C-alpha cells in the first residue's frame, strides 16, 4: 500500500468495520460488567432478599456464603441487589473483589477508599467501624482468592465479631470455601450456605434474549437457542461464553456458530488462565503431562515441576483443594475412577497444552 493512500485505507477499513458491526445497536450490553435493567432472577435470590430485608429492619445480621460455578450470576446478582437496596431501602453495600484486593488489609482499605499505606491493620479496622454509617452489607467477592499468606482470613473474623453488626455476604466459586476457614472464624460467622446451580439451557436462552433485545437491531431466535444449547452442553453453562459467542456471531468473527462458540470459549479460558496464580498454573500444567491423570501421580509431577521452576510446592492438602477450585472455574474435570478395588480421582484438563504453555512461557520467562 503506497504511503499516500493511508487516508483512503483508513476510510475503507472504517466502512468495512461498520458493515460487519451493523447488526449491533449497543456494544455495552455485551460487556461482562453490564448490569441489565431486569436480570433473570433465580429462585435462590429470594432467600438473599429475605435475609437482607430482615437485617434492615432488625439490625441482626445473618451472614451468607453464596457458592456456585463461574458465570452462574453471583457477582451480577449482588451488584443488582446493591443498586436496588440502596435505592429502595437506603441500605448501603460495600464490596471488594478479593482477586484484586487479596488481603484483609487491602480489602478494608478498598472499601474505605483509602490508600493502604500509612495505617496499621488495627487502625484500619477502627476506621472502618467509625466511618461506615449505620447498618451496612459487606460483600466480599471471590473470597476464596484471599491470599494464602492471609491464612487466618482476619477480615472475616473482624467483620463477624464487630460490634457494628454488619451483614456479611461472601461469594465464592469454590462451594467448599467455608471448610477451609479456621474454627473460630467459622463459628463466629455461622454463615448460611446458598448454592447457585448452573443455569439450564432455557435460562441461558432467556438471558441471551434479554441481551439481544437491548443490544441488537434484529436477531434470529433459533440462533440464540443454538448458542444456549452449546453453552449448556459444553461449558457448565458459563453465561459469559454464551454472551461472547453471540457478539462474535453478530460481528462475523468466524464463519459458523460452532466456530464462534469455540473461539469465545477459547478466549474466556485464556482470560481465566491469565488470572491463575503461579501455583495453580503449575498444578494444571502437571496434570497435562501425566498420562494416567491419577491425582497422586499428578501431585508427584507437580512437586517436581514446582522445584524446577523455583517454587515451593503446595502440601498435598492444598494441592487437592486447588483441584476443586480449578474444577469450579471450568479448567479441569475430576472424574472418579476405580483402580484395584479402590476409588481414586482422575484429572481431565479442559484447556489445550498450547494455550497453557503460552501463559507459562510469558509468566516464567521460559525460552
Ligand atoms: N441472571 C442473569 N441475568 C442476566 N445476565 C446474567 C445473569 N447471570 C449472569 N449474567 C451475566 O453473565 C455474566 C457472568 O455473570 P457473573 O455474575 O459474573 O457470574 P459469577 O460471578 O457467578 O462468575 C455477566 O456478564 C452477567 O451480566
Ligand atoms: Mg463473579
mmCIF file of C-alpha atoms and ligand atoms in Angstrom:
data_model
loop_
_atom_site.group_PDB
_atom_site.id
_atom_site.type_symbol
_atom_site.label_atom_id
_atom_site.label_comp_id
_atom_site.label_asym_id
_atom_site.label_seq_id
_atom_site.Cartn_x
_atom_site.Cartn_y
_atom_site.Cartn_z
ATOM 1 C CA UNK A 1 0.000 0.000 0.000
ATOM 2 C CA UNK A 2 1.599 3.313 -1.034
ATOM 3 C CA UNK A 3 2.005 5.781 1.880
ATOM 4 C CA UNK A 4 -0.150 8.438 0.367
ATOM 5 C CA UNK A 5 -3.091 6.067 0.380
ATOM 6 C CA UNK A 6 -3.233 5.716 4.165
ATOM 7 C CA UNK A 7 -6.189 8.040 4.489
ATOM 8 C CA UNK A 8 -8.117 6.204 1.847
ATOM 9 C CA UNK A 9 -7.293 2.937 3.553
ATOM 10 C CA UNK A 10 -8.477 4.174 6.951
ATOM 11 C CA UNK A 11 -11.755 5.158 5.351
ATOM 12 C CA UNK A 12 -12.057 1.789 3.628
ATOM 13 C CA UNK A 13 -11.303 -0.029 6.861
ATOM 14 C CA UNK A 14 -13.808 2.071 8.788
ATOM 15 C CA UNK A 15 -16.542 1.263 6.281
ATOM 16 C CA UNK A 16 -15.732 -2.440 6.493
ATOM 17 C CA UNK A 17 -15.847 -2.470 10.307
ATOM 18 C CA UNK A 18 -19.085 -0.526 10.235
ATOM 19 C CA UNK A 19 -20.563 -3.039 7.807
ATOM 20 C CA UNK A 20 -19.503 -6.023 9.931
ATOM 21 C CA UNK A 21 -20.839 -4.433 13.109
ATOM 22 C CA UNK A 22 -24.053 -3.139 11.627
ATOM 23 C CA UNK A 23 -26.202 -5.709 13.469
ATOM 24 C CA UNK A 24 -25.181 -4.387 16.885
ATOM 25 C CA UNK A 25 -27.106 -1.499 18.414
ATOM 26 C CA UNK A 26 -25.287 -1.223 21.750
ATOM 27 C CA UNK A 27 -21.927 -2.863 22.499
ATOM 28 C CA UNK A 28 -22.188 -2.045 26.222
ATOM 29 C CA UNK A 29 -24.668 -4.864 26.851
ATOM 30 C CA UNK A 30 -22.008 -7.375 25.780
ATOM 31 C CA UNK A 31 -19.615 -6.151 28.448
ATOM 32 C CA UNK A 32 -19.386 -8.611 31.344
ATOM 33 C CA UNK A 33 -19.743 -5.780 33.860
ATOM 34 C CA UNK A 34 -23.002 -4.613 32.348
ATOM 35 C CA UNK A 35 -25.910 -4.707 34.812
ATOM 36 C CA UNK A 36 -29.154 -5.376 32.939
ATOM 37 C CA UNK A 37 -32.234 -3.386 33.997
ATOM 38 C CA UNK A 38 -34.059 -6.595 34.796
ATOM 39 C CA UNK A 39 -31.745 -9.559 35.183
ATOM 40 C CA UNK A 40 -33.190 -13.030 35.289
ATOM 41 C CA UNK A 41 -33.874 -13.625 38.993
ATOM 42 C CA UNK A 42 -33.328 -17.168 40.106
ATOM 43 C CA UNK A 43 -35.359 -18.686 42.930
ATOM 44 C CA UNK A 44 -32.401 -18.663 45.362
ATOM 45 C CA UNK A 45 -32.233 -14.866 45.206
ATOM 46 C CA UNK A 46 -35.466 -14.547 47.192
ATOM 47 C CA UNK A 47 -33.712 -16.049 50.169
ATOM 48 C CA UNK A 48 -30.964 -13.416 49.994
ATOM 49 C CA UNK A 49 -33.564 -10.668 49.730
ATOM 50 C CA UNK A 50 -35.478 -12.032 52.742
ATOM 51 C CA UNK A 51 -32.323 -12.127 54.867
ATOM 52 C CA UNK A 52 -31.304 -8.586 53.942
ATOM 53 C CA UNK A 53 -34.776 -7.121 54.434
ATOM 54 C CA UNK A 54 -34.853 -8.680 57.889
ATOM 55 C CA UNK A 55 -31.402 -7.273 58.617
ATOM 56 C CA UNK A 56 -32.565 -3.840 57.502
ATOM 57 C CA UNK A 57 -35.454 -3.976 59.955
ATOM 58 C CA UNK A 58 -33.886 -5.670 62.966
ATOM 59 C CA UNK A 59 -30.186 -4.873 62.648
ATOM 60 C CA UNK A 60 -29.462 -8.525 63.390
ATOM 61 C CA UNK A 61 -27.226 -9.922 60.668
ATOM 62 C CA UNK A 62 -27.295 -13.363 59.147
ATOM 63 C CA UNK A 63 -24.191 -13.951 57.157
ATOM 64 C CA UNK A 64 -24.410 -15.709 53.826
ATOM 65 C CA UNK A 65 -21.958 -17.629 51.663
ATOM 66 C CA UNK A 66 -23.008 -17.975 48.038
ATOM 67 C CA UNK A 67 -21.217 -20.716 46.146
ATOM 68 C CA UNK A 68 -21.586 -21.668 42.514
ATOM 69 C CA UNK A 69 -19.616 -22.132 39.314
ATOM 70 C CA UNK A 70 -18.175 -19.279 37.318
ATOM 71 C CA UNK A 71 -20.772 -17.492 35.237
ATOM 72 C CA UNK A 72 -23.695 -18.527 37.441
ATOM 73 C CA UNK A 73 -24.553 -14.899 38.180
ATOM 74 C CA UNK A 74 -23.172 -14.432 41.702
ATOM 75 C CA UNK A 75 -21.422 -11.122 41.067
ATOM 76 C CA UNK A 76 -24.193 -9.728 38.917
ATOM 77 C CA UNK A 77 -26.866 -10.658 41.450
ATOM 78 C CA UNK A 78 -25.110 -8.857 44.289
ATOM 79 C CA UNK A 79 -24.400 -5.784 42.158
ATOM 80 C CA UNK A 80 -28.048 -5.653 41.182
ATOM 81 C CA UNK A 81 -29.198 -6.090 44.787
ATOM 82 C CA UNK A 82 -26.768 -3.375 45.927
ATOM 83 C CA UNK A 83 -28.287 -0.952 43.455
ATOM 84 C CA UNK A 84 -31.853 -1.863 44.323
ATOM 85 C CA UNK A 85 -31.445 -1.971 48.126
ATOM 86 C CA UNK A 86 -29.689 1.358 48.294
ATOM 87 C CA UNK A 87 -32.416 2.925 46.169
ATOM 88 C CA UNK A 88 -35.436 1.333 47.875
ATOM 89 C CA UNK A 89 -34.278 0.977 51.498
ATOM 90 C CA UNK A 90 -31.184 3.187 51.677
ATOM 91 C CA UNK A 91 -29.252 0.154 52.856
ATOM 92 C CA UNK A 92 -25.679 0.645 51.630
ATOM 93 C CA UNK A 93 -23.458 -2.143 50.272
ATOM 94 C CA UNK A 94 -19.671 -2.077 50.411
ATOM 95 C CA UNK A 95 -17.895 -4.529 48.164
ATOM 96 C CA UNK A 96 -14.364 -5.703 47.464
ATOM 97 C CA UNK A 97 -13.197 -8.291 44.992
ATOM 98 C CA UNK A 98 -10.571 -10.454 46.693
ATOM 99 C CA UNK A 99 -8.929 -11.393 43.405
ATOM 100 C CA UNK A 100 -7.847 -7.754 43.152
ATOM 101 C CA UNK A 101 -7.750 -6.795 46.860
ATOM 102 C CA UNK A 102 -6.300 -10.057 48.043
ATOM 103 C CA UNK A 103 -5.526 -9.438 51.712
ATOM 104 C CA UNK A 104 -7.735 -8.414 54.624
ATOM 105 C CA UNK A 105 -5.834 -5.177 54.759
ATOM 106 C CA UNK A 106 -6.257 -4.306 51.091
ATOM 107 C CA UNK A 107 -9.930 -5.265 51.049
ATOM 108 C CA UNK A 108 -10.716 -2.990 54.016
ATOM 109 C CA UNK A 109 -8.697 -0.147 52.536
ATOM 110 C CA UNK A 110 -10.525 -0.526 49.239
ATOM 111 C CA UNK A 111 -13.952 -0.349 50.870
ATOM 112 C CA UNK A 112 -12.887 2.705 52.869
ATOM 113 C CA UNK A 113 -11.451 4.277 49.713
ATOM 114 C CA UNK A 114 -8.117 4.967 51.411
ATOM 115 C CA UNK A 115 -4.614 4.042 50.328
ATOM 116 C CA UNK A 116 -3.411 1.049 52.332
ATOM 117 C CA UNK A 117 -0.111 2.732 53.195
ATOM 118 C CA UNK A 118 0.096 4.752 56.377
ATOM 119 C CA UNK A 119 -2.260 2.627 58.505
ATOM 120 C CA UNK A 120 -1.813 -0.424 60.647
ATOM 121 C CA UNK A 121 -4.345 -3.221 60.255
ATOM 122 C CA UNK A 122 -5.997 -2.456 63.593
ATOM 123 C CA UNK A 123 -6.222 1.256 62.754
ATOM 124 C CA UNK A 124 -7.962 0.325 59.553
ATOM 125 C CA UNK A 125 -10.470 -1.827 61.455
ATOM 126 C CA UNK A 126 -11.269 1.043 63.839
ATOM 127 C CA UNK A 127 -11.623 3.445 60.959
ATOM 128 C CA UNK A 128 -13.959 1.006 59.232
ATOM 129 C CA UNK A 129 -16.216 0.783 62.284
ATOM 130 C CA UNK A 130 -16.255 4.557 62.684
ATOM 131 C CA UNK A 131 -16.731 5.563 59.085
ATOM 132 C CA UNK A 132 -19.279 3.161 57.691
ATOM 133 C CA UNK A 133 -22.538 4.716 58.821
ATOM 134 C CA UNK A 134 -25.417 2.673 60.282
ATOM 135 C CA UNK A 135 -26.307 -0.745 59.012
ATOM 136 C CA UNK A 136 -24.348 -1.969 56.020
ATOM 137 C CA UNK A 137 -23.955 -5.048 53.871
ATOM 138 C CA UNK A 138 -20.359 -6.075 53.228
ATOM 139 C CA UNK A 139 -19.790 -8.148 50.097
ATOM 140 C CA UNK A 140 -16.520 -9.984 49.551
ATOM 141 C CA UNK A 141 -16.484 -11.328 46.014
ATOM 142 C CA UNK A 142 -14.220 -14.249 45.070
ATOM 143 C CA UNK A 143 -13.417 -14.557 48.757
ATOM 144 C CA UNK A 144 -11.639 -17.873 48.149
ATOM 145 C CA UNK A 145 -8.892 -15.877 46.443
ATOM 146 C CA UNK A 146 -7.782 -14.080 49.601
ATOM 147 C CA UNK A 147 -4.055 -14.711 49.722
ATOM 148 C CA UNK A 148 -2.784 -17.839 51.459
ATOM 149 C CA UNK A 149 -0.482 -15.523 53.383
ATOM 150 C CA UNK A 150 -3.609 -14.119 54.997
ATOM 151 C CA UNK A 151 -4.104 -17.563 56.436
ATOM 152 C CA UNK A 152 -6.413 -16.583 59.294
ATOM 153 C CA UNK A 153 -8.615 -14.535 56.958
ATOM 154 C CA UNK A 154 -8.639 -11.745 59.565
ATOM 155 C CA UNK A 155 -11.218 -9.654 57.765
ATOM 156 C CA UNK A 156 -13.837 -12.377 58.237
ATOM 157 C CA UNK A 157 -13.079 -12.669 61.913
ATOM 158 C CA UNK A 158 -13.204 -8.896 62.302
ATOM 159 C CA UNK A 159 -16.471 -8.452 60.411
ATOM 160 C CA UNK A 160 -18.220 -11.285 62.199
ATOM 161 C CA UNK A 161 -17.134 -10.051 65.649
ATOM 162 C CA UNK A 162 -17.603 -6.332 65.084
ATOM 163 C CA UNK A 163 -19.934 -4.532 67.489
ATOM 164 C CA UNK A 164 -21.267 -2.744 64.441
ATOM 165 C CA UNK A 165 -23.028 -5.918 63.306
ATOM 166 C CA UNK A 166 -22.526 -5.682 59.569
ATOM 167 C CA UNK A 167 -24.243 -8.265 57.405
ATOM 168 C CA UNK A 168 -21.566 -10.155 55.509
ATOM 169 C CA UNK A 169 -22.146 -11.787 52.114
ATOM 170 C CA UNK A 170 -19.332 -13.922 50.719
ATOM 171 C CA UNK A 171 -19.194 -15.085 47.103
ATOM 172 C CA UNK A 172 -17.051 -17.995 46.050
ATOM 173 C CA UNK A 173 -16.608 -20.218 43.012
ATOM 174 C CA UNK A 174 -15.480 -22.915 45.382
ATOM 175 C CA UNK A 175 -18.525 -24.145 47.309
ATOM 176 C CA UNK A 176 -16.242 -25.803 49.890
ATOM 177 C CA UNK A 177 -14.741 -22.471 50.858
ATOM 178 C CA UNK A 178 -16.283 -22.485 54.347
ATOM 179 C CA UNK A 179 -14.482 -25.726 55.207
ATOM 180 C CA UNK A 180 -11.147 -24.001 54.680
ATOM 181 C CA UNK A 181 -11.825 -21.419 57.429
ATOM 182 C CA UNK A 182 -10.424 -21.893 60.884
ATOM 183 C CA UNK A 183 -12.790 -22.984 63.603
ATOM 184 C CA UNK A 184 -13.073 -19.664 65.457
ATOM 185 C CA UNK A 185 -13.910 -17.689 62.307
ATOM 186 C CA UNK A 186 -16.397 -20.282 61.175
ATOM 187 C CA UNK A 187 -18.179 -20.371 64.493
ATOM 188 C CA UNK A 188 -18.457 -16.597 64.784
ATOM 189 C CA UNK A 189 -19.637 -16.221 61.175
ATOM 190 C CA UNK A 190 -22.032 -19.189 61.186
ATOM 191 C CA UNK A 191 -22.992 -18.445 57.607
ATOM 192 C CA UNK A 192 -25.959 -19.858 55.707
ATOM 193 C CA UNK A 193 -24.722 -21.590 52.583
ATOM 194 C CA UNK A 194 -26.584 -20.899 49.383
ATOM 195 C CA UNK A 195 -25.725 -22.646 46.141
ATOM 196 C CA UNK A 196 -26.271 -21.172 42.717
ATOM 197 C CA UNK A 197 -26.594 -24.135 40.420
ATOM 198 C CA UNK A 198 -25.672 -23.924 36.730
ATOM 199 C CA UNK A 199 -28.232 -22.186 34.583
ATOM 200 C CA UNK A 200 -30.313 -24.509 32.442
ATOM 201 C CA UNK A 201 -30.208 -24.135 28.644
ATOM 202 C CA UNK A 202 -33.603 -22.461 28.948
ATOM 203 C CA UNK A 203 -32.305 -19.865 31.422
ATOM 204 C CA UNK A 204 -29.251 -19.216 29.240
ATOM 205 C CA UNK A 205 -31.657 -18.605 26.362
ATOM 206 C CA UNK A 206 -33.701 -16.130 28.453
ATOM 207 C CA UNK A 207 -30.577 -14.187 29.366
ATOM 208 C CA UNK A 208 -29.410 -14.133 25.745
ATOM 209 C CA UNK A 209 -32.805 -12.892 24.595
ATOM 210 C CA UNK A 210 -32.623 -10.066 27.075
ATOM 211 C CA UNK A 211 -29.175 -9.037 25.812
ATOM 212 C CA UNK A 212 -30.317 -9.343 22.197
ATOM 213 C CA UNK A 213 -33.337 -7.116 22.846
ATOM 214 C CA UNK A 214 -31.162 -4.447 24.420
ATOM 215 C CA UNK A 215 -28.136 -4.719 22.166
ATOM 216 C CA UNK A 216 -29.098 -5.872 18.666
ATOM 217 C CA UNK A 217 -31.151 -4.443 15.815
ATOM 218 C CA UNK A 218 -32.607 -7.817 14.914
ATOM 219 C CA UNK A 219 -31.838 -11.478 15.546
ATOM 220 C CA UNK A 220 -32.992 -14.986 14.959
ATOM 221 C CA UNK A 221 -34.370 -16.851 17.966
ATOM 222 C CA UNK A 222 -33.128 -20.194 16.596
ATOM 223 C CA UNK A 223 -29.600 -18.790 16.679
ATOM 224 C CA UNK A 224 -29.954 -17.868 20.352
ATOM 225 C CA UNK A 225 -31.300 -21.337 21.117
ATOM 226 C CA UNK A 226 -28.331 -22.919 19.349
ATOM 227 C CA UNK A 227 -25.861 -20.849 21.387
ATOM 228 C CA UNK A 228 -27.726 -21.650 24.611
ATOM 229 C CA UNK A 229 -27.632 -25.375 23.857
ATOM 230 C CA UNK A 230 -23.889 -25.339 23.053
ATOM 231 C CA UNK A 231 -23.180 -23.396 26.238
ATOM 232 C CA UNK A 232 -25.215 -25.673 28.495
ATOM 233 C CA UNK A 233 -23.716 -28.783 26.964
ATOM 234 C CA UNK A 234 -20.058 -27.818 26.715
ATOM 235 C CA UNK A 235 -19.263 -25.220 29.373
ATOM 236 C CA UNK A 236 -21.119 -25.877 32.584
ATOM 237 C CA UNK A 237 -23.494 -23.092 31.430
ATOM 238 C CA UNK A 238 -20.943 -20.303 31.681
ATOM 239 C CA UNK A 239 -23.077 -17.368 30.529
ATOM 240 C CA UNK A 240 -20.017 -15.392 29.605
ATOM 241 C CA UNK A 241 -19.227 -17.838 26.817
ATOM 242 C CA UNK A 242 -22.809 -17.523 25.537
ATOM 243 C CA UNK A 243 -22.737 -13.712 25.538
ATOM 244 C CA UNK A 244 -19.370 -13.623 23.808
ATOM 245 C CA UNK A 245 -20.481 -16.172 21.212
ATOM 246 C CA UNK A 246 -23.494 -14.023 20.378
ATOM 247 C CA UNK A 247 -21.284 -10.982 19.938
ATOM 248 C CA UNK A 248 -18.882 -12.944 17.727
ATOM 249 C CA UNK A 249 -21.702 -14.234 15.552
ATOM 250 C CA UNK A 250 -23.170 -10.746 15.172
ATOM 251 C CA UNK A 251 -19.803 -9.201 14.274
ATOM 252 C CA UNK A 252 -18.811 -12.048 11.922
ATOM 253 C CA UNK A 253 -15.727 -13.107 13.881
ATOM 254 C CA UNK A 254 -15.928 -16.610 12.414
ATOM 255 C CA UNK A 255 -17.929 -18.378 9.745
ATOM 256 C CA UNK A 256 -20.204 -20.676 11.692
ATOM 257 C CA UNK A 257 -21.928 -20.516 15.067
ATOM 258 C CA UNK A 258 -19.872 -23.525 16.199
ATOM 259 C CA UNK A 259 -16.635 -21.718 15.273
ATOM 260 C CA UNK A 260 -17.725 -18.556 17.081
ATOM 261 C CA UNK A 261 -18.564 -20.653 20.118
ATOM 262 C CA UNK A 262 -15.147 -22.339 20.107
ATOM 263 C CA UNK A 263 -13.456 -19.001 19.761
ATOM 264 C CA UNK A 264 -15.441 -17.481 22.627
ATOM 265 C CA UNK A 265 -14.695 -20.428 24.860
ATOM 266 C CA UNK A 266 -11.017 -20.300 23.955
ATOM 267 C CA UNK A 267 -10.846 -16.563 24.761
ATOM 268 C CA UNK A 268 -12.562 -16.956 28.101
ATOM 269 C CA UNK A 269 -10.373 -19.896 29.101
ATOM 270 C CA UNK A 270 -7.378 -17.748 28.123
ATOM 271 C CA UNK A 271 -8.535 -14.942 30.448
ATOM 272 C CA UNK A 272 -9.008 -17.434 33.222
ATOM 273 C CA UNK A 273 -5.527 -18.892 32.749
ATOM 274 C CA UNK A 274 -4.037 -15.406 32.851
ATOM 275 C CA UNK A 275 -5.732 -14.837 36.195
ATOM 276 C CA UNK A 276 -4.461 -18.005 37.863
ATOM 277 C CA UNK A 277 -1.718 -17.703 40.438
ATOM 278 C CA UNK A 278 1.603 -19.391 39.682
ATOM 279 C CA UNK A 279 0.928 -22.407 41.859
ATOM 280 C CA UNK A 280 -2.445 -23.173 40.298
ATOM 281 C CA UNK A 281 -0.906 -22.807 36.858
ATOM 282 C CA UNK A 282 1.747 -25.374 37.758
ATOM 283 C CA UNK A 283 -0.915 -27.759 39.079
ATOM 284 C CA UNK A 284 -2.793 -27.559 35.801
ATOM 285 C CA UNK A 285 0.352 -27.935 33.717
ATOM 286 C CA UNK A 286 1.402 -31.037 35.656
ATOM 287 C CA UNK A 287 -1.979 -32.616 35.031
ATOM 288 C CA UNK A 288 -1.350 -32.269 31.285
ATOM 289 C CA UNK A 289 1.883 -34.225 31.439
ATOM 290 C CA UNK A 290 0.615 -37.176 33.433
ATOM 291 C CA UNK A 291 -0.843 -39.767 31.025
ATOM 292 C CA UNK A 292 -2.782 -41.659 33.718
ATOM 293 C CA UNK A 293 -4.343 -38.469 35.087
ATOM 294 C CA UNK A 294 -4.386 -40.004 38.584
ATOM 295 C CA UNK A 295 -4.296 -37.424 41.326
ATOM 296 C CA UNK A 296 -1.372 -38.934 43.266
ATOM 297 C CA UNK A 297 0.817 -39.214 40.169
ATOM 298 C CA UNK A 298 -0.056 -35.674 39.139
ATOM 299 C CA UNK A 299 0.954 -34.494 42.607
ATOM 300 C CA UNK A 300 4.394 -36.122 42.212
ATOM 301 C CA UNK A 301 4.867 -34.423 38.854
ATOM 302 C CA UNK A 302 3.627 -31.163 40.295
ATOM 303 C CA UNK A 303 6.257 -31.245 43.069
ATOM 304 C CA UNK A 304 8.993 -31.920 40.507
ATOM 305 C CA UNK A 305 7.833 -29.169 38.184
ATOM 306 C CA UNK A 306 7.491 -26.652 41.045
ATOM 307 C CA UNK A 307 11.036 -27.285 42.218
ATOM 308 C CA UNK A 308 12.323 -26.983 38.660
ATOM 309 C CA UNK A 309 10.612 -23.571 38.494
ATOM 310 C CA UNK A 310 11.964 -22.483 41.869
ATOM 311 C CA UNK A 311 8.512 -22.542 43.545
ATOM 312 C CA UNK A 312 7.673 -24.190 46.868
ATOM 313 C CA UNK A 313 5.022 -26.795 46.096
ATOM 314 C CA UNK A 314 1.692 -26.938 47.936
ATOM 315 C CA UNK A 315 1.181 -29.626 50.561
ATOM 316 C CA UNK A 316 -0.997 -32.478 49.284
ATOM 317 C CA UNK A 317 -3.974 -30.997 51.152
ATOM 318 C CA UNK A 318 -3.705 -27.604 49.436
ATOM 319 C CA UNK A 319 -2.955 -29.274 46.129
ATOM 320 C CA UNK A 320 -6.201 -31.194 46.458
ATOM 321 C CA UNK A 321 -8.305 -28.166 47.351
ATOM 322 C CA UNK A 322 -6.760 -26.366 44.381
ATOM 323 C CA UNK A 323 -8.086 -29.106 42.118
ATOM 324 C CA UNK A 324 -11.587 -28.362 43.409
ATOM 325 C CA UNK A 325 -11.023 -24.691 42.643
ATOM 326 C CA UNK A 326 -9.737 -25.424 39.121
ATOM 327 C CA UNK A 327 -12.789 -27.565 38.552
ATOM 328 C CA UNK A 328 -15.130 -24.817 39.764
ATOM 329 C CA UNK A 329 -13.689 -22.351 37.245
ATOM 330 C CA UNK A 330 -14.088 -24.914 34.460
ATOM 331 C CA UNK A 331 -10.407 -25.567 33.743
ATOM 332 C CA UNK A 332 -10.477 -29.259 34.614
ATOM 333 C CA UNK A 333 -12.799 -32.111 35.479
ATOM 334 C CA UNK A 334 -12.336 -34.584 38.296
ATOM 335 C CA UNK A 335 -13.726 -37.973 37.454
ATOM 336 C CA UNK A 336 -13.908 -40.809 39.921
ATOM 337 C CA UNK A 337 -12.144 -43.975 38.694
ATOM 338 C CA UNK A 338 -11.774 -47.435 40.177
ATOM 339 C CA UNK A 339 -8.241 -48.814 40.475
ATOM 340 C CA UNK A 340 -7.500 -52.123 42.218
ATOM 341 C CA UNK A 341 -10.847 -52.064 44.011
ATOM 342 C CA UNK A 342 -10.223 -48.599 45.419
ATOM 343 C CA UNK A 343 -11.611 -45.339 44.141
ATOM 344 C CA UNK A 344 -9.398 -42.502 43.084
ATOM 345 C CA UNK A 345 -9.830 -39.327 41.074
ATOM 346 C CA UNK A 346 -8.647 -38.838 37.571
ATOM 347 C CA UNK A 347 -7.974 -35.339 36.241
ATOM 348 C CA UNK A 348 -9.132 -34.245 32.795
ATOM 349 C CA UNK A 349 -7.773 -30.835 31.809
ATOM 350 C CA UNK A 350 -10.249 -28.781 29.765
ATOM 351 C CA UNK A 351 -7.717 -26.461 28.133
ATOM 352 C CA UNK A 352 -5.183 -27.225 25.464
ATOM 353 C CA UNK A 353 -1.478 -27.650 26.109
ATOM 354 C CA UNK A 354 -0.691 -24.861 23.644
ATOM 355 C CA UNK A 355 -2.891 -22.438 25.496
ATOM 356 C CA UNK A 356 -1.422 -23.115 28.909
ATOM 357 C CA UNK A 357 2.130 -23.158 27.564
ATOM 358 C CA UNK A 358 1.634 -19.707 26.104
ATOM 359 C CA UNK A 359 0.730 -18.386 29.562
ATOM 360 C CA UNK A 360 3.556 -20.315 31.271
ATOM 361 C CA UNK A 361 6.137 -19.002 28.827
ATOM 362 C CA UNK A 362 5.147 -15.413 29.489
ATOM 363 C CA UNK A 363 4.880 -15.933 33.250
ATOM 364 C CA UNK A 364 8.056 -17.878 33.922
ATOM 365 C CA UNK A 365 10.044 -16.390 31.063
ATOM 366 C CA UNK A 366 10.845 -19.803 29.663
ATOM 367 C CA UNK A 367 12.789 -19.587 26.416
HETATM 368 N N1 LIG B 1 -29.458 -13.742 35.834
HETATM 369 C C1 LIG B 1 -28.781 -13.083 34.907
HETATM 370 N N2 LIG B 1 -29.381 -12.189 34.102
HETATM 371 C C2 LIG B 1 -28.678 -11.508 33.189
HETATM 372 N N3 LIG B 1 -27.358 -11.635 32.985
HETATM 373 C C3 LIG B 1 -26.693 -12.517 33.753
HETATM 374 C C4 LIG B 1 -27.373 -13.276 34.752
HETATM 375 N N4 LIG B 1 -26.464 -14.058 35.388
HETATM 376 C C5 LIG B 1 -25.283 -13.815 34.813
HETATM 377 N N5 LIG B 1 -25.403 -12.894 33.839
HETATM 378 C C6 LIG B 1 -24.302 -12.347 33.039
HETATM 379 O O1 LIG B 1 -23.345 -13.375 32.865
HETATM 380 C C7 LIG B 1 -22.022 -12.917 33.103
HETATM 381 C C8 LIG B 1 -21.396 -13.698 34.238
HETATM 382 O O2 LIG B 1 -22.096 -13.462 35.453
HETATM 383 P P1 LIG B 1 -21.342 -13.236 36.841
HETATM 384 O O3 LIG B 1 -22.303 -12.612 37.786
HETATM 385 O O4 LIG B 1 -20.072 -12.515 36.600
HETATM 386 O O5 LIG B 1 -21.047 -14.747 37.274
HETATM 387 P P2 LIG B 1 -20.213 -15.280 38.511
HETATM 388 O O6 LIG B 1 -19.921 -14.115 39.422
HETATM 389 O O7 LIG B 1 -21.108 -16.307 39.144
HETATM 390 O O8 LIG B 1 -18.980 -15.890 37.933
HETATM 391 C C9 LIG B 1 -22.140 -11.428 33.388
HETATM 392 O O9 LIG B 1 -21.877 -10.720 32.199
HETATM 393 C C10 LIG B 1 -23.578 -11.255 33.801
HETATM 394 O O10 LIG B 1 -24.048 -9.973 33.465
HETATM 395 MG MG1 LIG B 2 -18.050 -13.388 39.971
#
